[in-house]
Coordinates of C-alpha atoms in Angstrom, one line a residue:
Chain J
M1489 CA 80.4 -40.6 -10.0
T1490 CA 81.9 -37.7 -12.0
R1491 CA 80.5 -39.1 -15.1
Y1492 CA 77.0 -39.3 -13.7
L1493 CA 77.3 -35.8 -12.6
A1494 CA 78.4 -34.8 -16.1
I1495 CA 75.3 -36.7 -17.5
F1496 CA 73.0 -35.1 -15.0
L1497 CA 74.2 -31.7 -15.7
T1498 CA 74.0 -32.3 -19.4
C1499 CA 70.3 -33.5 -18.9
A1500 CA 69.7 -30.3 -16.7
R1501 CA 71.3 -28.0 -19.2
A1502 CA 69.2 -29.5 -22.0
C1503 CA 66.0 -29.0 -19.9
L1504 CA 66.8 -25.5 -19.2
V1505 CA 67.4 -24.9 -22.8
R1506 CA 63.9 -26.4 -23.5
D1507 CA 62.3 -24.4 -20.8
M1508 CA 63.7 -21.2 -22.1
T1509 CA 62.5 -22.2 -25.7
F1510 CA 58.9 -22.2 -24.2
R1511 CA 59.3 -19.1 -22.0
A1512 CA 55.5 -18.5 -21.6
N1513 CA 54.9 -22.1 -20.4
F1514 CA 57.8 -21.8 -18.0
I1515 CA 56.6 -18.4 -16.4
L1516 CA 53.1 -19.8 -16.3
E1517 CA 54.2 -23.0 -14.5
C1518 CA 56.2 -20.6 -11.9
V1519 CA 53.1 -18.4 -11.6
T1520 CA 50.7 -21.3 -11.0
S1521 CA 53.0 -22.8 -8.6
L1522 CA 53.6 -19.8 -6.6
G1523 CA 50.0 -18.9 -6.7
W1524 CA 48.9 -22.2 -5.1
M1525 CA 51.7 -21.8 -2.4
S1526 CA 50.4 -18.3 -1.5
M1527 CA 46.9 -19.7 -1.2
N1528 CA 48.1 -22.1 1.2
L1529 CA 50.1 -19.6 3.3
A1530 CA 47.0 -17.4 3.3
F1531 CA 45.0 -20.3 4.6
Y1532 CA 47.6 -21.1 7.4
L1533 CA 47.5 -17.3 8.4
L1534 CA 43.7 -17.6 8.5
I1535 CA 44.0 -20.6 10.9
F1536 CA 46.4 -18.6 13.3
Q1537 CA 43.7 -15.9 13.6
F1538 CA 41.6 -18.4 15.6
T1539 CA 44.3 -20.4 17.5
P1540 CA 47.8 -19.6 18.9
E1541 CA 49.1 -23.1 18.4
I1542 CA 48.2 -26.1 16.4
G1543 CA 47.6 -28.7 19.2
R1544 CA 47.8 -27.7 22.7
G1545 CA 51.4 -28.0 24.0
T1546 CA 52.8 -29.1 20.8
G1547 CA 55.2 -26.1 20.3
W1548 CA 53.8 -25.4 16.7
S1549 CA 52.8 -21.9 17.1
R1550 CA 52.8 -19.6 14.2
E1551 CA 56.6 -19.0 13.5
P1552 CA 57.7 -22.7 14.2
F1553 CA 54.9 -23.8 12.0
F1554 CA 56.0 -21.4 9.2
A1555 CA 59.4 -22.9 9.5
F1556 CA 57.9 -26.4 9.1
V1557 CA 55.9 -25.1 6.0
A1558 CA 59.3 -23.7 4.6
T1559 CA 60.9 -27.0 5.2
G1560 CA 58.2 -28.8 3.4
L1561 CA 58.4 -26.4 0.4
L1562 CA 62.0 -26.8 0.3
I1563 CA 61.9 -30.7 0.3
N1564 CA 59.0 -30.9 -2.1
S1565 CA 60.6 -28.6 -4.6
I1566 CA 63.6 -30.5 -4.8
V1567 CA 61.6 -33.7 -5.4
Q1568 CA 59.2 -32.0 -7.9
A1569 CA 62.2 -30.5 -9.8
L1570 CA 64.6 -33.3 -9.9
F1571 CA 62.6 -36.7 -9.8
M1572 CA 58.8 -36.2 -10.4
P1573 CA 59.0 -35.0 -14.0
S1574 CA 61.1 -38.2 -15.0
A1575 CA 58.7 -40.5 -12.9
E1576 CA 55.7 -38.9 -14.6
E1577 CA 57.1 -39.3 -18.1
L1578 CA 58.0 -43.2 -17.3
T1579 CA 54.3 -44.1 -17.7
E1580 CA 54.4 -42.9 -21.2
M1581 CA 57.8 -44.4 -21.9
V1582 CA 56.5 -47.8 -20.7
R1583 CA 53.5 -47.7 -22.7
S1584 CA 55.0 -46.4 -25.8
G1585 CA 58.2 -48.6 -25.5
G1586 CA 60.5 -45.5 -25.1
L1587 CA 62.1 -47.2 -22.1
D1588 CA 63.8 -49.4 -24.6
A1589 CA 66.2 -46.6 -25.6
V1590 CA 67.3 -46.2 -22.0
L1591 CA 67.9 -49.8 -21.2
V1592 CA 70.5 -50.1 -24.2
Q1593 CA 72.6 -47.3 -22.9
P1594 CA 75.6 -48.1 -20.8
L1595 CA 74.5 -46.4 -17.6
D1596 CA 72.4 -47.2 -14.6
A1597 CA 68.8 -47.1 -15.7
Q1598 CA 67.4 -46.1 -12.4
F1599 CA 69.6 -43.0 -12.6
M1600 CA 68.5 -42.1 -16.0
L1601 CA 64.9 -42.9 -15.6
S1602 CA 64.5 -40.9 -12.4
M1603 CA 66.8 -37.9 -13.2
H1604 CA 66.7 -37.0 -16.9
R1605 CA 64.1 -34.6 -16.7
V1606 CA 64.5 -31.4 -14.4
D1607 CA 61.6 -29.1 -14.0
F1608 CA 63.2 -25.7 -13.2
S1609 CA 59.9 -24.0 -12.4
S1610 CA 59.5 -26.1 -9.3
F1611 CA 62.6 -24.5 -7.8
A1612 CA 60.6 -21.4 -7.4
N1613 CA 58.7 -23.0 -4.4
G1614 CA 62.1 -23.8 -2.9
F1615 CA 63.2 -20.3 -3.1
V1616 CA 60.0 -19.1 -1.5
G1617 CA 60.5 -21.8 1.3
L1618 CA 64.1 -20.5 1.9
G1619 CA 62.7 -17.0 2.2
L1620 CA 60.0 -18.1 4.6
L1621 CA 62.6 -19.8 6.6
A1622 CA 64.7 -16.8 6.7
W1623 CA 61.6 -14.9 8.0
A1624 CA 60.5 -17.5 10.6
V1625 CA 63.7 -18.6 12.2
P1626 CA 64.8 -15.2 13.7
R1627 CA 61.3 -15.0 15.1
L1628 CA 61.4 -18.3 17.0
D1629 CA 61.4 -18.2 20.9
Q1630 CA 64.6 -20.2 21.1
P1631 CA 67.0 -19.9 18.1
P1632 CA 68.5 -23.1 16.6
S1633 CA 71.7 -24.3 17.9
L1634 CA 74.7 -24.8 15.6
L1635 CA 74.2 -28.6 15.9
A1636 CA 70.7 -28.0 14.6
W1637 CA 72.0 -26.1 11.7
L1638 CA 74.3 -28.7 10.8
L1639 CA 71.8 -31.5 11.2
Y1640 CA 69.1 -29.5 9.2
P1641 CA 70.5 -29.9 5.5
L1642 CA 71.4 -33.5 6.4
L1643 CA 67.7 -34.3 7.4
V1644 CA 66.4 -32.4 4.5
L1645 CA 68.3 -34.8 2.3
C1646 CA 66.9 -37.7 4.5
G1647 CA 63.4 -36.4 3.5
V1648 CA 64.2 -36.0 -0.2
A1649 CA 65.8 -39.7 -0.1
I1650 CA 62.5 -41.0 1.5
L1651 CA 60.3 -39.3 -1.1
Y1652 CA 62.7 -40.5 -3.9
G1653 CA 62.5 -44.0 -2.6
L1654 CA 58.5 -43.8 -3.0
V1655 CA 58.8 -42.2 -6.3
I1656 CA 61.0 -44.9 -7.4
M1657 CA 58.7 -47.8 -6.1
L1658 CA 55.8 -46.1 -7.9
A1659 CA 57.8 -46.0 -11.1
A1660 CA 58.5 -49.7 -10.5
A1661 CA 54.8 -50.3 -10.3
T1662 CA 54.4 -48.5 -13.6
I1663 CA 56.8 -50.8 -15.2
L1664 CA 55.2 -53.9 -13.8
M1665 CA 51.7 -52.8 -14.7
G1666 CA 52.5 -51.5 -18.1
R1667 CA 50.2 -48.5 -17.4
N1668 CA 49.8 -46.5 -14.1
Q1669 CA 48.3 -43.2 -15.0
S1670 CA 47.3 -42.5 -11.5
L1671 CA 50.9 -42.3 -10.2
Y1672 CA 50.8 -38.6 -9.7
D1673 CA 47.5 -38.8 -7.9
F1674 CA 48.7 -41.5 -5.7
W1675 CA 51.9 -39.6 -4.9
F1676 CA 49.7 -36.6 -4.0
Y1677 CA 47.5 -38.4 -1.7
L1678 CA 50.4 -40.1 0.0
T1679 CA 52.5 -37.1 0.5
N1680 CA 49.5 -35.1 1.7
F1681 CA 50.0 -36.5 5.3
S1682 CA 53.5 -35.2 5.4
R1683 CA 52.4 -31.6 5.1
Y1684 CA 51.2 -31.2 8.7
P1685 CA 53.1 -31.7 12.1
A1686 CA 52.8 -35.5 13.4
E1687 CA 51.1 -34.2 16.6
I1688 CA 48.0 -33.6 14.8
Y1689 CA 47.5 -37.4 14.1
A1690 CA 46.2 -38.3 17.6
G1691 CA 43.1 -40.1 18.9
P1692 CA 41.5 -43.2 17.7
W1693 CA 41.8 -42.3 14.1
G1694 CA 45.0 -40.2 14.2
G1695 CA 47.0 -42.8 16.3
P1696 CA 47.0 -45.6 13.6
I1697 CA 47.5 -43.2 10.7
R1698 CA 50.6 -41.8 12.6
T1699 CA 51.9 -45.3 13.3
V1700 CA 51.6 -46.5 9.6
C1701 CA 53.0 -43.2 8.2
T1702 CA 56.0 -43.4 10.5
F1703 CA 56.9 -47.1 10.5
V1704 CA 55.3 -48.4 7.3
I1705 CA 55.5 -45.6 4.8
P1706 CA 57.8 -43.2 6.6
I1707 CA 56.3 -40.1 5.1
L1708 CA 55.6 -38.4 8.5
L1709 CA 59.4 -38.4 9.1
V1710 CA 60.0 -36.5 5.8
V1711 CA 59.3 -32.9 7.0
N1712 CA 58.6 -33.3 10.6
V1713 CA 62.1 -34.4 11.6
P1714 CA 64.2 -31.6 9.9
A1715 CA 61.4 -29.1 10.7
R1716 CA 61.5 -30.0 14.4
V1717 CA 65.2 -29.8 14.6
I1718 CA 65.2 -26.2 13.3
A1719 CA 62.0 -24.8 14.9
Q1720 CA 62.0 -26.6 18.3
P1721 CA 64.6 -27.4 20.9
L1722 CA 67.0 -30.4 20.2
E1723 CA 66.3 -32.7 23.1
G1724 CA 65.0 -36.1 24.3
R1725 CA 62.7 -37.6 21.8
A1726 CA 64.1 -35.4 19.0
W1727 CA 67.2 -37.6 18.8
G1728 CA 65.1 -40.7 18.3
L1729 CA 63.3 -39.0 15.4
V1730 CA 66.8 -37.9 13.9
A1731 CA 67.9 -41.6 14.0
A1732 CA 64.7 -42.8 12.5
A1733 CA 64.8 -40.4 9.7
V1734 CA 68.3 -41.4 8.8
V1735 CA 67.5 -45.2 9.0
A1736 CA 64.2 -44.6 7.1
A1737 CA 66.1 -42.8 4.3
I1738 CA 68.6 -45.7 3.9
V1739 CA 66.0 -48.3 4.0
S1740 CA 63.9 -46.3 1.5
L1741 CA 66.8 -46.1 -1.0
V1742 CA 67.8 -49.8 -0.6
V1743 CA 64.4 -51.2 -0.9
S1744 CA 63.4 -49.1 -3.7
R1745 CA 66.6 -50.0 -5.5
F1746 CA 65.7 -53.7 -5.1
V1747 CA 62.1 -53.2 -6.2
F1748 CA 63.1 -51.2 -9.3
Q1749 CA 65.7 -53.7 -10.4
A1750 CA 63.2 -56.6 -10.0
A1751 CA 60.6 -54.7 -12.0
L1752 CA 63.2 -53.9 -14.8
A1753 CA 63.9 -57.6 -15.0
K1754 CA 60.3 -58.2 -15.8
Y1755 CA 60.0 -55.5 -18.3
R1756 CA 58.0 -56.6 -21.4
S1757 CA 58.5 -53.8 -23.8
A1758 CA 55.8 -52.5 -25.9
S1759 CA 54.9 -54.0 -29.3
S1760 CA 56.3 -51.9 -32.1
Chain S
M278 CA 65.2 -77.4 -37.7
H279 CA 65.3 -74.7 -40.1
N280 CA 66.8 -74.6 -43.6
T281 CA 70.2 -73.3 -43.7
D282 CA 72.9 -72.9 -46.4
R283 CA 75.3 -71.3 -44.0
P284 CA 76.5 -74.2 -41.5
A285 CA 80.1 -72.6 -41.8
V286 CA 79.0 -69.3 -40.1
A287 CA 76.8 -71.2 -37.5
A288 CA 79.9 -73.3 -36.6
S289 CA 82.3 -70.5 -36.8
T290 CA 84.3 -69.5 -33.8
D291 CA 84.5 -65.9 -34.5
A292 CA 80.7 -65.2 -34.6
V293 CA 79.9 -62.1 -32.5
I294 CA 76.2 -63.1 -32.1
R295 CA 75.4 -66.6 -31.1
V296 CA 71.9 -67.8 -30.3
A297 CA 70.9 -71.3 -29.2
G298 CA 67.3 -72.4 -28.5
L299 CA 66.1 -68.9 -27.7
A300 CA 62.5 -68.8 -26.7
K301 CA 60.2 -65.9 -25.5
E302 CA 56.7 -66.4 -24.2
Y303 CA 54.2 -63.8 -23.1
R304 CA 51.2 -64.2 -21.0
V305 CA 48.3 -62.1 -22.7
Y306 CA 45.0 -61.6 -21.4
D307 CA 42.0 -61.9 -23.6
K308 CA 39.3 -59.3 -23.1
P309 CA 35.8 -60.3 -24.2
E310 CA 33.7 -57.8 -25.9
G311 CA 30.8 -55.9 -23.8
L312 CA 30.3 -54.2 -20.7
L313 CA 29.3 -57.3 -18.6
A314 CA 32.2 -59.1 -19.8
S315 CA 34.5 -56.2 -18.8
V316 CA 33.1 -56.1 -15.4
R317 CA 33.6 -59.8 -15.1
G318 CA 37.0 -59.3 -16.3
L319 CA 37.8 -57.2 -13.1
F320 CA 37.5 -60.4 -11.0
R321 CA 38.5 -63.1 -13.3
R322 CA 40.5 -62.8 -16.6
R323 CA 41.3 -65.4 -19.2
S324 CA 44.9 -65.5 -20.2
R325 CA 46.9 -67.5 -22.6
V326 CA 50.5 -67.9 -23.4
V327 CA 51.8 -66.5 -26.7
E328 CA 55.0 -67.9 -28.1
A329 CA 56.9 -64.9 -29.7
L330 CA 60.1 -67.0 -30.4
R331 CA 60.2 -70.9 -30.3
G332 CA 63.7 -72.0 -29.9
V333 CA 65.8 -70.1 -32.4
D334 CA 69.4 -70.9 -33.3
L335 CA 71.5 -68.4 -35.1
A336 CA 75.0 -67.3 -35.6
V337 CA 76.3 -63.9 -37.2
G338 CA 79.8 -63.4 -38.0
Q339 CA 81.8 -60.1 -37.8
G340 CA 81.0 -57.6 -40.5
E341 CA 77.8 -59.4 -41.7
F342 CA 74.7 -57.6 -42.8
V343 CA 71.8 -59.8 -42.0
A344 CA 68.2 -59.2 -42.8
L345 CA 65.4 -60.5 -40.6
L346 CA 62.3 -61.0 -42.5
G347 CA 58.9 -62.0 -41.6
P348 CA 55.3 -61.2 -41.5
N349 CA 54.0 -58.8 -38.6
G350 CA 54.2 -60.7 -35.4
A351 CA 56.6 -63.2 -36.6
G352 CA 59.1 -62.5 -33.9
K353 CA 61.8 -60.3 -35.7
T354 CA 61.7 -57.5 -33.3
T355 CA 61.4 -59.8 -30.2
L356 CA 64.7 -61.3 -31.3
L357 CA 66.3 -57.9 -31.7
K358 CA 65.1 -56.8 -28.2
L359 CA 66.5 -60.1 -26.8
L360 CA 69.7 -59.5 -28.6
S361 CA 69.9 -56.0 -27.2
G362 CA 69.2 -57.0 -23.7
I363 CA 65.8 -55.1 -23.5
I364 CA 63.9 -58.2 -22.5
T365 CA 64.9 -61.5 -20.9
P366 CA 64.2 -64.9 -22.7
T367 CA 61.8 -67.6 -21.4
R368 CA 64.5 -70.4 -22.5
G369 CA 67.6 -70.6 -24.4
A370 CA 71.0 -68.8 -24.5
A371 CA 72.6 -66.0 -26.5
T372 CA 75.7 -64.0 -26.5
V373 CA 76.6 -60.8 -28.3
L374 CA 80.3 -59.8 -28.5
G375 CA 80.7 -62.4 -25.8
H376 CA 78.3 -61.0 -23.4
V377 CA 74.8 -62.3 -22.3
P378 CA 72.7 -59.5 -23.5
W379 CA 70.0 -59.3 -20.8
E380 CA 72.7 -59.1 -18.0
R381 CA 73.0 -55.5 -19.3
A382 CA 76.6 -55.0 -18.6
D383 CA 77.9 -51.6 -19.4
A384 CA 80.9 -53.2 -21.2
F385 CA 78.5 -54.8 -23.5
R386 CA 76.1 -51.7 -24.0
R387 CA 79.0 -49.6 -25.0
R388 CA 79.6 -51.7 -28.0
F389 CA 76.4 -52.0 -29.8
A390 CA 73.5 -49.7 -30.8
L391 CA 69.8 -50.0 -31.5
V392 CA 67.9 -47.9 -33.9
M393 CA 64.1 -48.3 -34.0
G394 CA 62.4 -46.6 -37.0
Q395 CA 59.1 -46.3 -35.1
R396 CA 60.5 -44.8 -31.9
N397 CA 62.2 -41.6 -31.4
Q398 CA 65.3 -41.5 -29.2
L399 CA 66.4 -38.0 -29.7
W400 CA 65.2 -35.2 -27.5
W401 CA 61.9 -33.9 -29.2
D402 CA 62.0 -30.3 -28.2
L403 CA 65.8 -29.8 -28.7
P404 CA 68.1 -29.7 -31.5
A405 CA 69.7 -33.1 -32.2
A406 CA 73.0 -31.5 -31.2
E407 CA 71.9 -31.6 -27.7
S408 CA 71.2 -35.2 -27.7
F409 CA 74.5 -35.9 -29.4
R410 CA 76.2 -34.0 -26.3
L411 CA 74.4 -36.3 -23.9
H412 CA 75.5 -39.2 -25.9
Q413 CA 79.1 -38.1 -25.7
E414 CA 78.7 -38.2 -21.9
I415 CA 77.0 -41.5 -21.8
Y416 CA 79.3 -43.3 -23.9
R417 CA 82.5 -41.4 -22.5
I418 CA 83.5 -40.3 -26.0
E419 CA 86.7 -38.4 -26.2
P420 CA 86.0 -34.7 -27.3
A421 CA 88.2 -34.8 -30.4
R422 CA 86.9 -38.2 -31.3
F423 CA 83.4 -37.2 -30.8
E424 CA 83.7 -34.1 -33.1
R425 CA 85.4 -36.0 -35.8
T426 CA 82.9 -38.8 -35.8
R427 CA 79.9 -36.5 -35.4
D428 CA 81.3 -34.4 -38.4
E429 CA 81.9 -37.3 -40.6
L430 CA 78.4 -38.7 -40.1
V431 CA 76.5 -35.7 -40.4
D432 CA 78.3 -34.8 -43.7
M433 CA 77.8 -38.3 -45.0
L434 CA 74.0 -37.9 -44.6
G435 CA 73.9 -34.3 -45.4
V436 CA 72.3 -33.2 -42.2
R437 CA 74.9 -30.7 -40.7
D438 CA 72.4 -27.8 -40.8
L439 CA 69.7 -29.9 -39.4
M440 CA 71.3 -30.8 -36.2
L441 CA 70.8 -27.4 -34.8
R442 CA 67.0 -27.4 -35.5
P443 CA 64.5 -28.8 -33.0
V444 CA 63.7 -32.4 -33.6
R445 CA 60.0 -31.7 -33.6
D446 CA 60.3 -29.4 -36.6
L447 CA 62.1 -32.1 -38.8
S448 CA 60.7 -34.5 -41.3
L449 CA 60.6 -38.1 -40.6
G450 CA 63.4 -38.7 -42.9
E451 CA 65.5 -36.0 -41.5
R452 CA 64.8 -37.3 -38.0
M453 CA 65.8 -40.9 -39.1
K454 CA 69.1 -39.6 -40.4
L455 CA 69.9 -37.9 -37.2
E456 CA 68.7 -40.9 -35.3
L457 CA 71.4 -42.9 -37.2
V458 CA 74.2 -40.4 -36.4
A459 CA 73.3 -40.5 -32.6
A460 CA 73.3 -44.3 -32.8
L461 CA 76.7 -44.4 -34.5
L462 CA 78.6 -41.7 -32.5
H463 CA 80.3 -44.2 -30.2
E464 CA 81.3 -46.5 -33.2
P465 CA 79.3 -49.7 -32.2
E466 CA 80.6 -53.0 -33.4
V467 CA 77.1 -54.4 -33.6
L468 CA 74.2 -52.3 -35.0
F469 CA 70.6 -53.6 -34.6
L470 CA 68.2 -51.7 -37.0
D471 CA 64.4 -52.2 -36.5
E472 CA 62.8 -51.0 -39.7
P473 CA 64.9 -48.0 -40.2
T474 CA 63.2 -46.8 -43.5
I475 CA 59.5 -47.2 -42.4
G476 CA 57.6 -44.5 -43.9
L477 CA 60.6 -42.8 -45.7
D478 CA 60.5 -41.5 -49.3
V479 CA 62.7 -43.1 -52.0
V480 CA 65.4 -40.4 -51.7
A481 CA 65.8 -40.7 -48.0
Q482 CA 65.7 -44.6 -48.2
H483 CA 68.4 -44.5 -51.0
T484 CA 70.6 -42.0 -48.9
I485 CA 70.2 -44.5 -45.8
H486 CA 71.1 -47.4 -47.9
Q487 CA 74.4 -45.7 -49.2
F488 CA 75.2 -44.6 -45.7
L489 CA 74.7 -48.1 -43.9
R490 CA 76.6 -49.8 -46.8
H491 CA 79.5 -47.4 -46.3
V492 CA 79.5 -47.5 -42.6
Q493 CA 79.4 -51.5 -42.6
K494 CA 82.2 -51.6 -45.2
E495 CA 84.4 -49.2 -43.6
R496 CA 84.0 -50.1 -40.0
R497 CA 83.3 -53.7 -40.5
T498 CA 80.3 -53.3 -38.3
T499 CA 78.0 -56.3 -37.8
V500 CA 74.4 -55.1 -38.7
V501 CA 71.1 -57.0 -38.1
L502 CA 68.2 -55.4 -39.7
T503 CA 64.5 -56.0 -39.6
T504 CA 62.5 -54.6 -42.5
H505 CA 59.3 -55.1 -44.6
Y506 CA 60.9 -53.2 -47.6
M507 CA 62.5 -55.6 -50.0
K508 CA 64.6 -52.7 -51.4
D509 CA 66.4 -52.5 -48.0
V510 CA 67.2 -56.1 -48.3
A511 CA 68.2 -56.1 -52.0
A512 CA 70.4 -53.0 -51.5
L513 CA 72.1 -54.1 -48.2
C514 CA 71.9 -57.6 -47.3
E515 CA 73.6 -60.7 -48.6
R516 CA 72.2 -62.9 -45.9
V517 CA 68.5 -63.3 -45.1
V518 CA 67.0 -64.9 -42.1
V519 CA 63.2 -65.6 -42.6
I520 CA 61.2 -65.9 -39.5
T521 CA 57.6 -67.0 -39.3
R522 CA 55.4 -67.8 -36.1
G523 CA 58.6 -67.5 -33.9
S524 CA 60.7 -69.9 -35.8
I525 CA 63.5 -69.5 -38.4
L526 CA 62.4 -70.8 -41.8
Y527 CA 65.3 -70.0 -43.9
D528 CA 68.7 -68.7 -43.2
G529 CA 70.8 -68.1 -46.3
S530 CA 71.5 -65.9 -49.3
L531 CA 68.9 -63.7 -50.7
Q532 CA 69.7 -65.0 -54.3
R533 CA 69.0 -68.5 -53.1
I534 CA 65.3 -67.5 -52.1
V535 CA 64.9 -65.8 -55.5
D536 CA 66.3 -68.9 -57.3
R537 CA 64.1 -71.4 -55.2
F538 CA 61.0 -69.3 -55.4
T539 CA 61.0 -67.9 -59.0
T540 CA 59.6 -70.4 -61.4
H541 CA 59.1 -67.8 -64.0
K542 CA 60.3 -64.3 -65.3
I543 CA 58.1 -61.3 -66.3
V544 CA 58.4 -60.4 -70.0
T545 CA 56.9 -57.1 -71.0
L546 CA 56.2 -56.7 -75.0
D547 CA 55.4 -53.5 -76.7
F548 CA 53.6 -54.3 -80.1
D549 CA 52.9 -51.8 -82.8
E550 CA 49.3 -52.3 -82.2
A551 CA 47.2 -54.6 -79.9
P552 CA 48.0 -58.2 -80.7
D553 CA 45.7 -61.1 -80.8
R554 CA 45.6 -63.0 -77.4
D555 CA 46.2 -66.4 -79.0
R556 CA 49.3 -64.9 -80.6
V557 CA 51.0 -64.2 -77.2
E558 CA 49.6 -67.0 -75.2
R559 CA 51.7 -69.6 -76.9
F560 CA 54.7 -68.0 -75.2
G561 CA 53.3 -67.8 -71.7
F562 CA 50.6 -66.7 -69.4
P563 CA 49.5 -63.1 -70.3
C564 CA 49.1 -61.5 -66.7
E565 CA 48.3 -58.1 -68.2
V566 CA 47.1 -57.0 -71.7
R567 CA 46.7 -53.3 -72.2
G568 CA 46.5 -52.0 -75.8
P569 CA 49.8 -52.7 -77.5
R570 CA 51.5 -53.6 -74.2
V571 CA 51.4 -57.2 -73.0
V572 CA 53.0 -58.6 -69.7
L573 CA 53.7 -62.3 -69.9
R574 CA 54.9 -64.8 -67.2
I575 CA 57.2 -67.2 -69.0
D576 CA 58.7 -70.4 -67.4
R577 CA 62.3 -69.9 -66.6
G578 CA 63.2 -73.0 -68.4
R579 CA 61.5 -71.7 -71.4
I580 CA 62.9 -68.2 -71.5
A581 CA 66.0 -68.9 -73.5
D582 CA 63.8 -70.4 -76.4
A583 CA 60.9 -67.9 -76.2
L584 CA 63.0 -64.7 -76.3
P585 CA 64.6 -65.0 -79.9
T586 CA 61.2 -66.1 -81.4
L587 CA 59.5 -63.1 -79.5
L588 CA 62.1 -60.7 -80.7
R589 CA 61.8 -61.9 -84.4
S590 CA 58.0 -61.7 -84.2
E591 CA 56.3 -59.1 -86.3
G592 CA 55.1 -55.9 -84.9
V593 CA 57.2 -56.3 -81.6
R594 CA 58.9 -52.8 -80.9
D595 CA 60.4 -53.5 -77.6
V596 CA 61.0 -56.4 -75.0
S597 CA 62.1 -56.3 -71.4
V598 CA 62.7 -59.1 -69.1
E599 CA 62.6 -58.9 -65.3
D600 CA 62.6 -61.1 -62.3
V601 CA 59.4 -61.6 -60.3
P602 CA 59.3 -58.6 -57.8
L603 CA 61.1 -59.6 -54.6
E604 CA 58.0 -58.6 -52.5
E605 CA 56.0 -61.2 -54.4
I606 CA 58.5 -63.8 -53.8
V607 CA 58.7 -63.1 -50.1
A608 CA 55.0 -62.9 -49.7
E609 CA 54.8 -66.3 -51.2
L610 CA 57.4 -67.5 -48.9
F611 CA 55.6 -66.3 -46.0
R612 CA 52.3 -67.6 -47.1
S613 CA 53.5 -71.1 -48.0
G614 CA 55.9 -71.4 -45.0
G615 CA 58.5 -72.5 -47.3
R616 CA 56.9 -75.6 -48.4
A617 CA 56.0 -74.5 -51.9
A618 CA 59.7 -74.2 -52.9
G619 CA 60.7 -77.2 -51.1
L620 CA 62.8 -75.3 -48.5
Q621 CA 61.4 -77.6 -45.5
E622 CA 62.2 -80.7 -47.5
S623 CA 65.7 -79.6 -48.1
A624 CA 66.4 -78.8 -44.4
S625 CA 68.0 -82.0 -43.5

C-alpha cells in the first residue's frame, strides 16, 4: 500500500512538473473550467428567480440546491483530476500498443492505467465547490448534525468510487474494442443525470430513468446521497439511501475490477 | 520440426526460457472496399483466423544472446509479446525464469525487461530522470543501488547530460539510449529487445551494440533480440532463430547459416585500365564492371585456385575478397524457406 502511494505521488509529482512546464496551457484549462462552472451557477441562479424550490416539497430550495451543486463539483473534480486523464489516454495506449509497457511492469495494471495521469487544473472546480459549500451550509434552515458531517466525506468517497467503477468499465470496453474514442462523450452523457436532484425524475418518463439510474447504473446515488445528508434532515428514507450508496460503491468497485481483468486477459496488443 | 544444431540447449535443465508448442491465432476482419460494402459490414462481417505462431518450440540458456530473424509478419514480435506476458497464447506452454509469462506475476515481471524500438516508454514531456525515479518506485530499487546503476548506465552510453532534458527534445538515438537505461535500472535477468536500433544512425547503432555486449557479458543477462539489421546480429548474436510464417525454420549459429547459404565469395579487382570481359569471366561471374573495377562472384570451391592466378595477372592493382553480404544471405533464406540450402532436408 505504501509502495502504491509512493508510485502515485511520483506520478502526481511528474504531472505537476509537466503542467508547470506548460504554464499557459495549465492556466487556460483552469480558466476554461472555472468559466464553464460559473455559467452553470449563473444559470441556476436564473432558475431560482422564477421558483423558490426545484419540485414542490422536495426541500431543494436555493441554499440546499447550491450545497448539492457544491457536492457535485467536489466529486466530479476528484474523478476528473485523478482518473479521467488516464482513462482518456488509455484509448490511445490501446490503439498504439503503449499499454504493453504497463503490462510488463510489476504492479497492478488497473492501478497504473487509472491513476498515472493527474490533471491538477481539475482541482480548481473542487476548491470552488468547497467555497460554495462553505457559503451554502450556514444558510440552510437546519444546520447539518455532527453525524451528517461525519457521513458526508464517506459518502463523497462512495460517489467517487461509483464513478471510478464506471470509468474502469468504459476503459475495459476500450481494451476489448481496440478503439473507443467516444469514451469521454459516453461518460458525459451518463454522468449528466447525476447533476440534478433525483426528485426531478418523476412521472411516466422520469420514473423509469430514476429506477435505471439508481439500481442498474447507480449514477443517481453519486451526488444525491451525500448532498441530501448535508443539506436536508437526516431521517427516515435518507438511511436507506446511505446504505444503497455504500453497497453501490462496493459493487461498482468489485464488478469493474472483474470486468477490467477479463478485458486485460483478452488484450491483443497492437501490431508493431 | 525445425532445423536445429542446438539439441543440447533445448534439452538443458538450466534453460531460462522454455517454449513448447506455442501457438497464437488472431481473428481478423476483412473489410471489402467501397461504401456499400462498408454499410453491409455494419451488419455482417467476414472474419478469418490468422496464425501468428504455429507451435513453436524453443529453449534459451542463461546468458545467451539470441536473435529472432524473419520477414515482417513472421511472428517474431508475437513470440516476444507472449514471452513477456503481454498477450496470452491460443495453445502451448512457456516458462521464463520458471514463471508462466501470461500469469503476469509480479515476481516474474521484476526480473525481466522489454524494450520496443518503435514505442516510447519514457514520459514524453518530462526529462528521462523523472521516468527513472518512477521506475525506482515501481521496481522497489534501493536508493543507493538505483543511483549506482543509473550512473553506470548513463555513463556507459554517454547520456548523463541528456537525462535532464525533456524526452520530446531528444533525437531518436538519444531516446533509445535512455530507453535502454530505464529498462536496465532494475538489473533484469532476461532482456527482450524488439528492433532496438530501428531508424538509428551508424554511430548510435555502434554505441548500442557495444553497450549491449558489455551488459550481457558483465551481468550474464539473457537477451532475445528481434531485428531486421544484420549488423545487430553480426555484432551481438552467436545464435540465430529464423522464423517464417509463424514457425521456426532454423535455430543455430549465424556462421552455419553463412556456411550453408554462401556458395560463392565476392572478389573485387582493380585493374590499371578497363579489362576485357572475356579475361575476367574465366574466373567467375562478373556481377559489376565499372571502368577498371570488376566485381566477380567466384565459387567458394574455386577461390583458393583462382586467387593466386588473379594476383599474378597483368594489370591487377588491388584485390579484395568478401563474403556475400549477410542481408543477401538472410533474404535468400527467407525467400526459399530454407529449402535452397538444404536446411529442411537436414532437419531430421
